[in-house]
Amino acid sequence: MDVVALGESMVTFLPTRPGRLADVPSFDRAIGGAESNTVCALAATGHAVRWVSRVGADGFGDHLVRSVASHGVDVSYVGRDPVRPTGVYFRTAGDRATDAHEVAYYRAGSAASAMSVANVDLGAVRAGRVLHLSGITAALSEGCLGLLRELTAPAGGRPVVSFDVNFRPGLWGSGDGPHVLLELARRADIVFVGEDEAELAWGVTGGPSAVRELLPEPEVLVVKQGGAGATAFVSAADRWGPLAQFPAPLTGRCSRRVSPAAGSRTATQPRAGVPQGDGGPPARAKPRVGEGGRGGTPRARASETPPPDDTHGTFEPAPVVDVVAAVGAGDAFAAGFLSGLLRGLPVGRTLRLGHLFAAAALTTPADLAPPPGPDTTDRLTALDDNGWERLRLGPGWTQADAAEEEVRTP
């Protein structure tokens, strides 16, 4: 397997028309879950992937497993719980960034929340080159948290651990969430976190470099900066490319601590682009371009090799996106980034691939969206900086033979 993901997925009910949940007369059924969203997108691009979880022995569990499998994901290690139900949730059609948006979760006591070291096949979970996890799972129960601690514990032969912080304050019954997520992130090899998410969870201000100062341990840290773009820090340039043929885990740990440059936080009006995460109301701190983004200290760009000294990281702006629904974009971004990493693409093009996968999710109403094909991604990630920054992606762009954005590109 290229990637194995572990986490809860739920049956999602999407309203057939806008309005409050109290007023919507009917819903369409879909599926949603941070980790399964990521591997479904990876499967669509040809990667061998597996999803490990638990669902109820009920009709919703049948639907969920069949739906994930239909994307080309191995589901042979999804357990069935004879007592606990499959989780479900309902949401309104509005954008999650607005106060009018509603989400009603029915996941307490779900089959997935009962996952633990005792009832999950750890060998199947560790069978990939990359193991993808998220902070949502850690919040579901003590058993789930114990499982994540086991999977992220330093050990010889463990797979590369990818961790999406996905801080959801409403899922944590106590104030331990930020501390737990920081602990898990520091044990991972690849970490995804939003700049606003880091501020909400850990009080970090000062832009991506300040987040890196808090998290120097991961070999790869990706700080998502809302619609502005994303910055990737790589602790050692010569550790990047070999992951495409990686036979052993990224176990090295970075002991260096970086210091954010003076004047590192620059407010800006963000473009519509990549929001943070999935699976619950997002952090709502004002999106900003961190230090070294537009108008700040220059960072390495797509044509450059990631520097061994990753004080400033590699920044790539997000293309302009005509957003239909900001659901699942963070999961899609992680899929695109992991795909680029597995393919051994340069770090800048890997960030661009993440942005393109996210744009596919942003331009459809459901949690899951088919990512753009390889011909499209190869063409667009190879654009020069001027051409990339002029992209505008709207609904249907992934299916167009000659995508509309090319008309706007030199």
Coordinates of C-alpha atoms in Angstrom, one line a residue:
M1 CA 0.0 0.0 0.0
D2 CA 1.1 3.6 -0.7
V3 CA -1.1 5.1 2.0
V4 CA -3.2 3.6 4.8
A5 CA -5.7 5.8 6.7
L6 CA -7.4 5.2 9.9
G7 CA -10.4 7.2 11.2
E8 CA -14.2 7.5 11.4
S9 CA -16.3 8.1 8.4
M10 CA -20.0 8.9 8.6
V11 CA -23.0 8.8 6.3
T12 CA -23.7 12.4 5.4
F13 CA -27.2 13.9 4.6
L14 CA -27.0 16.9 2.3
P15 CA -30.1 19.1 2.0
T16 CA -31.9 19.2 -1.3
R17 CA -32.3 23.0 -1.0
P18 CA -30.9 25.9 1.1
G19 CA -32.5 26.6 4.5
R20 CA -32.4 25.8 8.2
L21 CA -32.3 22.1 9.1
A22 CA -35.7 22.7 10.7
D23 CA -37.1 23.8 7.3
V24 CA -35.4 21.5 4.8
P25 CA -37.9 18.8 3.7
S26 CA -35.4 16.2 2.3
F27 CA -31.8 15.2 2.1
D28 CA -29.5 13.4 -0.3
R29 CA -27.3 10.7 1.2
A30 CA -23.5 10.8 0.8
I31 CA -20.4 9.9 2.8
G32 CA -17.9 12.0 4.7
G33 CA -14.8 11.5 6.9
A34 CA -11.5 13.3 6.9
E35 CA -9.3 10.2 6.5
S36 CA -11.5 8.3 4.0
N37 CA -11.9 11.5 2.0
T38 CA -8.1 11.7 1.7
V39 CA -7.6 8.1 0.5
C40 CA -10.5 8.2 -1.9
A41 CA -8.9 11.1 -3.6
L42 CA -5.5 9.3 -3.7
A43 CA -7.2 6.1 -5.1
A44 CA -8.6 8.2 -7.9
T45 CA -5.1 9.1 -9.0
G46 CA -3.9 5.5 -9.0
H47 CA -2.3 5.1 -5.6
A48 CA -2.8 1.9 -3.7
V49 CA -4.7 2.8 -0.5
R50 CA -6.5 1.3 2.4
W51 CA -9.0 2.6 4.9
V52 CA -9.2 1.1 8.4
S53 CA -12.1 1.8 10.7
R54 CA -15.2 0.3 12.4
V55 CA -18.8 0.7 11.3
G56 CA -22.1 -0.6 12.7
A57 CA -23.6 -3.9 11.5
D58 CA -26.4 -1.8 9.9
G59 CA -27.5 -0.5 6.6
F60 CA -25.6 2.8 6.9
G61 CA -22.4 0.7 7.6
D62 CA -23.1 -1.3 4.4
H63 CA -23.5 1.9 2.4
L64 CA -20.4 3.5 3.8
V65 CA -18.1 0.5 3.2
R66 CA -19.5 0.0 -0.3
S67 CA -19.1 3.7 -1.1
V68 CA -15.5 4.0 0.0
A69 CA -14.7 0.7 -1.8
S70 CA -16.2 2.1 -5.0
H71 CA -13.5 4.7 -5.2
G72 CA -10.9 1.9 -5.4
V73 CA -10.0 1.9 -1.7
D74 CA -9.2 -1.4 0.1
V75 CA -11.8 -1.8 2.9
S76 CA -11.0 -5.4 3.9
Y77 CA -9.9 -4.3 7.4
V78 CA -13.0 -2.3 8.3
G79 CA -14.5 -3.9 11.3
R80 CA -18.3 -4.4 12.0
D81 CA -19.6 -3.7 15.4
P82 CA -22.7 -5.7 16.3
V83 CA -23.8 -3.3 19.0
R84 CA -22.8 0.3 18.2
P85 CA -24.2 2.2 15.2
T86 CA -22.6 3.8 12.2
G87 CA -22.2 7.6 12.8
V88 CA -24.3 10.0 10.7
Y89 CA -24.6 13.7 10.3
F90 CA -26.8 16.4 8.7
R91 CA -25.7 19.7 7.4
T92 CA -27.2 22.8 5.8
A93 CA -26.3 23.8 2.2
G94 CA -24.6 27.0 3.3
D95 CA -20.9 27.7 3.5
R96 CA -19.4 26.5 6.8
A97 CA -17.7 29.9 7.2
T98 CA -21.0 31.6 7.9
D99 CA -22.8 31.7 11.3
A100 CA -26.0 30.5 9.6
H101 CA -24.4 27.1 8.8
E102 CA -25.7 24.2 10.8
V103 CA -24.2 20.7 11.4
A104 CA -26.0 18.0 13.5
Y105 CA -23.8 15.1 14.4
Y106 CA -25.1 11.7 15.6
R107 CA -21.7 10.1 16.3
A108 CA -21.6 9.7 20.1
G109 CA -21.2 6.0 20.9
S110 CA -20.6 5.1 17.3
A111 CA -18.8 2.0 16.2
A112 CA -15.7 4.0 15.2
S113 CA -15.5 5.8 18.5
A114 CA -14.9 2.3 20.1
M115 CA -11.7 1.7 18.1
S116 CA -8.8 0.7 20.2
V117 CA -5.5 -1.1 20.2
A118 CA -7.5 -4.3 21.1
N119 CA -9.9 -4.4 18.2
V120 CA -7.9 -2.9 15.3
D121 CA -5.5 -4.9 13.2
L122 CA -2.3 -3.0 13.8
G123 CA -0.4 -4.9 11.1
A124 CA -3.0 -3.9 8.5
V125 CA -2.7 -0.3 9.7
R126 CA 1.1 -0.3 9.4
A127 CA 1.2 -1.9 6.0
G128 CA 1.6 1.3 4.0
R129 CA 4.5 3.5 3.1
V130 CA 2.5 6.3 4.7
L131 CA 0.0 6.1 7.6
H132 CA -2.4 9.0 7.5
L133 CA -4.2 10.0 10.7
S134 CA -6.0 13.1 12.0
G135 CA -6.8 14.8 15.3
I136 CA -10.5 14.1 14.9
T137 CA -9.9 10.4 15.8
A138 CA -8.0 11.3 19.0
A139 CA -11.1 13.3 20.2
L140 CA -13.6 10.4 19.8
S141 CA -12.7 8.4 22.9
E142 CA -9.9 7.3 25.2
G143 CA -9.6 4.1 23.3
C144 CA -9.1 6.1 20.0
L145 CA -6.6 8.3 21.6
G146 CA -4.7 5.3 23.0
L147 CA -4.7 3.8 19.5
L148 CA -3.2 7.0 18.0
R149 CA -0.6 7.2 20.7
E150 CA 0.4 3.6 19.8
L151 CA 0.6 4.3 16.1
T152 CA 2.6 7.5 16.5
A153 CA 5.0 6.0 19.1
P154 CA 8.7 6.0 18.0
A155 CA 9.5 2.5 16.8
G156 CA 11.8 0.9 14.2
G157 CA 10.0 0.0 11.0
R158 CA 6.9 2.1 11.5
P159 CA 5.5 3.7 8.4
V160 CA 5.9 7.4 7.6
V161 CA 3.2 9.0 9.8
S162 CA 1.2 11.8 8.3
F163 CA -1.0 13.8 10.8
D164 CA -3.6 16.4 9.9
V165 CA -4.3 18.3 13.1
N166 CA -8.0 18.9 12.4
F167 CA -8.7 20.7 15.6
R168 CA -12.4 20.5 16.3
P169 CA -13.1 22.2 19.7
G170 CA -16.7 20.8 19.8
L171 CA -15.4 17.2 19.9
W172 CA -13.2 17.7 22.9
G173 CA -15.1 17.3 26.2
S174 CA -12.3 19.0 28.2
G175 CA -9.5 21.5 27.6
D176 CA -7.0 18.7 26.9
G177 CA -7.5 18.9 23.1
P178 CA -4.7 21.4 22.2
H179 CA -2.2 19.6 24.4
V180 CA -3.0 16.2 23.0
L181 CA -2.9 17.4 19.4
L182 CA 0.5 19.0 20.0
E183 CA 1.8 15.8 21.5
L184 CA 0.7 13.8 18.5
A185 CA 1.9 16.3 15.9
R186 CA 5.4 16.3 17.5
R187 CA 5.5 12.5 17.0
A188 CA 4.6 12.6 13.4
D189 CA 6.8 12.8 10.3
I190 CA 4.4 14.9 8.2
V191 CA 2.0 17.4 9.7
F192 CA -0.7 19.5 8.2
V193 CA -2.1 22.4 10.2
G194 CA -3.9 25.7 9.4
E195 CA -2.3 28.9 10.4
D196 CA -5.6 30.0 12.0
E197 CA -6.1 26.6 13.5
A198 CA -2.7 26.9 15.2
E199 CA -3.7 30.2 16.7
L200 CA -7.0 28.8 17.9
A201 CA -5.5 25.7 19.4
W202 CA -2.1 26.9 20.6
G203 CA -2.2 30.6 20.6
V204 CA 0.5 30.8 18.0
T205 CA 0.8 34.1 16.1
G206 CA 3.6 35.3 13.9
G207 CA 2.9 33.3 10.7
P208 CA 4.1 29.9 9.5
S209 CA 7.6 30.4 10.9
A210 CA 6.1 30.7 14.4
V211 CA 4.2 27.5 13.8
R212 CA 7.5 25.8 12.8
E213 CA 9.1 27.1 15.9
L214 CA 6.4 25.4 18.0
L215 CA 6.7 22.2 15.8
P216 CA 10.4 21.7 14.9
E217 CA 10.2 17.8 15.2
P218 CA 8.3 16.8 12.0
E219 CA 10.5 16.4 8.9
V220 CA 7.7 18.0 6.9
L221 CA 5.4 20.7 8.2
V222 CA 2.7 22.2 6.0
V223 CA 1.0 25.3 7.3
K224 CA -2.2 26.1 5.3
Q225 CA -2.8 29.8 5.1
G226 CA -6.5 29.9 4.0
G227 CA -7.1 31.4 0.6
A228 CA -3.6 32.8 0.4
G229 CA -1.8 29.5 0.0
A230 CA 0.4 27.2 2.0
T231 CA 4.0 27.0 3.3
A232 CA 6.0 23.7 3.5
F233 CA 9.0 23.4 5.8
V234 CA 11.3 20.5 5.1
S235 CA 14.0 19.8 7.7
A236 CA 16.5 18.3 5.2
A237 CA 16.3 18.8 1.5
D238 CA 18.0 15.4 0.7
R239 CA 15.2 13.6 2.7
W240 CA 12.5 14.8 0.3
G241 CA 12.8 13.0 -3.0
P242 CA 13.6 9.5 -1.8
L243 CA 10.2 9.1 -0.2
A244 CA 8.9 8.0 -3.7
Q245 CA 11.0 4.8 -3.3
F246 CA 10.9 4.8 0.5
P247 CA 11.6 1.4 2.1
A248 CA 11.8 2.6 5.7
P249 CA 10.2 5.3 7.8
L250 CA 11.2 9.0 8.1
T251 CA 12.4 8.5 11.7
G252 CA 14.9 11.4 11.9
R253 CA 13.9 14.2 14.2
C254 CA 14.7 17.9 13.8
S255 CA 16.2 19.4 16.9
R256 CA 16.7 22.8 15.4
R257 CA 14.3 25.6 16.5
V258 CA 13.6 28.5 14.1
S259 CA 13.0 32.0 15.0
P260 CA 10.3 34.0 13.1
A261 CA 11.6 37.1 11.4
A262 CA 10.6 40.5 12.7
G263 CA 7.3 41.8 11.3
S264 CA 6.3 38.3 10.4
R265 CA 2.5 38.7 10.4
T266 CA 1.0 40.7 7.5
A267 CA -2.7 41.1 7.3
T268 CA -4.2 40.7 3.8
Q269 CA -7.5 40.2 2.1
P270 CA -7.5 36.5 1.1
R271 CA -8.5 35.1 -2.2
A272 CA -11.1 32.3 -2.3
G273 CA -8.9 29.2 -1.9
V274 CA -8.1 26.5 0.5
P275 CA -10.0 26.5 3.8
Q276 CA -8.9 24.4 6.8
G277 CA -9.9 20.8 7.5
D278 CA -13.1 19.0 7.4
G279 CA -15.5 17.2 9.7
G280 CA -16.8 20.2 11.7
P281 CA -17.0 23.9 12.0
P282 CA -13.6 25.4 11.0
A283 CA -11.5 27.8 13.0
R284 CA -12.6 31.3 12.2
A285 CA -9.5 33.4 12.8
K286 CA -9.1 35.9 10.0
P287 CA -7.1 34.3 7.2
R288 CA -3.7 36.0 6.8
V289 CA -0.6 35.7 4.8
G290 CA 2.2 34.8 7.2
E291 CA 5.7 36.1 7.2
G292 CA 7.4 35.4 3.9
G293 CA 4.2 35.2 1.9
R294 CA 3.0 37.9 -0.4
G295 CA 4.5 41.2 0.6
G296 CA 6.9 39.6 3.2
T297 CA 10.3 38.1 3.2
P298 CA 10.7 36.1 0.0
R299 CA 10.4 32.3 0.3
A300 CA 11.5 29.6 -2.0
R301 CA 9.1 29.1 -4.9
A302 CA 8.0 26.2 -7.0
S303 CA 11.1 26.1 -9.3
E304 CA 13.5 25.9 -6.3
T305 CA 14.7 23.0 -4.3
P306 CA 13.5 23.1 -0.7
P307 CA 16.3 24.6 1.4
P308 CA 18.0 22.5 4.1
D309 CA 17.6 25.5 6.4
D310 CA 13.8 25.7 6.4
T311 CA 13.5 28.9 8.5
H312 CA 11.3 30.5 5.8
G313 CA 10.0 27.4 4.1
T314 CA 8.5 27.1 0.6
F315 CA 5.4 29.1 -0.1
E316 CA 2.9 28.5 -2.9
P317 CA -0.2 30.7 -3.4
A318 CA -3.5 29.1 -3.9
P319 CA -5.3 29.7 -7.3
V320 CA -8.5 31.8 -7.2
V321 CA -11.4 29.4 -6.8
D322 CA -15.1 30.0 -7.4
V323 CA -16.2 28.2 -4.2
V324 CA -19.4 26.0 -4.3
A325 CA -18.9 24.5 -0.8
A326 CA -15.9 24.6 1.5
V327 CA -16.3 21.0 2.6
G328 CA -13.5 18.4 2.3
A329 CA -11.0 20.8 0.9
G330 CA -8.4 20.3 3.6
D331 CA -8.7 16.5 3.2
A332 CA -8.2 16.9 -0.6
F333 CA -5.2 19.2 -0.1
A334 CA -3.6 16.5 2.1
A335 CA -4.3 13.9 -0.6
G336 CA -2.7 16.1 -3.3
F337 CA 0.3 16.8 -1.2
L338 CA 0.9 13.2 -0.2
S339 CA 0.5 12.2 -3.9
G340 CA 3.2 14.7 -4.9
L341 CA 5.4 13.5 -2.1
L342 CA 5.0 9.8 -3.1
R343 CA 5.8 10.8 -6.7
G344 CA 8.9 12.6 -5.7
L345 CA 7.8 15.9 -7.1
P346 CA 9.7 19.1 -6.0
V347 CA 8.1 20.6 -2.9
G348 CA 6.7 23.6 -4.7
R349 CA 4.9 21.4 -7.3
T350 CA 3.7 19.2 -4.4
L351 CA 2.1 22.2 -2.8
R352 CA 0.5 23.1 -6.1
L353 CA -0.9 19.6 -6.4
G354 CA -2.4 20.0 -3.0
H355 CA -4.1 23.3 -4.0
L356 CA -5.5 21.7 -7.2
F357 CA -7.0 18.7 -5.3
A358 CA -8.5 21.2 -2.8
A359 CA -9.9 23.3 -5.7
A360 CA -11.7 20.2 -7.0
A361 CA -13.4 19.7 -3.6
L362 CA -14.2 23.4 -3.4
T363 CA -16.0 23.5 -6.7
T364 CA -18.4 20.7 -5.8
P365 CA -21.1 20.6 -3.1
A366 CA -20.2 17.2 -1.6
D367 CA -17.4 16.2 0.7
L368 CA -15.8 14.1 -2.0
A369 CA -14.9 15.2 -5.5
P370 CA -12.9 13.5 -8.3
P371 CA -9.5 15.1 -8.5
P372 CA -8.2 16.5 -11.7
G373 CA -6.5 14.0 -14.0
P374 CA -2.7 13.7 -14.3
D375 CA -2.5 15.5 -17.6
T376 CA -4.2 18.5 -16.1
T377 CA -2.2 18.5 -12.9
D378 CA 1.1 18.0 -14.7
R379 CA 0.3 20.9 -17.0
L380 CA -0.9 23.3 -14.3
T381 CA 1.7 22.5 -11.6
A382 CA 4.4 23.2 -14.2
L383 CA 3.2 26.7 -15.0
D384 CA 5.6 29.6 -14.4
D385 CA 4.8 31.7 -11.3
N386 CA 2.9 34.4 -13.3
G387 CA 0.7 31.8 -15.0
W388 CA 0.0 30.0 -11.8
E389 CA -1.1 33.1 -9.9
R390 CA -3.5 34.0 -12.7
L391 CA -5.5 30.8 -12.5
R392 CA -9.2 30.9 -11.7
L393 CA -10.9 27.6 -11.2
G394 CA -14.7 27.1 -11.2
P395 CA -17.2 24.3 -11.2
G396 CA -16.5 21.7 -13.9
W397 CA -12.9 22.6 -14.4
T398 CA -11.6 19.1 -13.6
Q399 CA -13.7 17.6 -16.4
A400 CA -13.0 20.2 -19.2
D401 CA -11.0 19.0 -22.1
A402 CA -9.4 22.4 -22.3
A403 CA -9.9 23.9 -18.9
E404 CA -11.3 27.5 -18.9
E405 CA -8.5 28.7 -16.7
E406 CA -6.1 28.2 -19.6
V407 CA -7.8 31.1 -21.4
R408 CA -6.7 33.3 -18.6
T409 CA -3.2 32.0 -18.5
P410 CA -0.4 33.4 -20.7

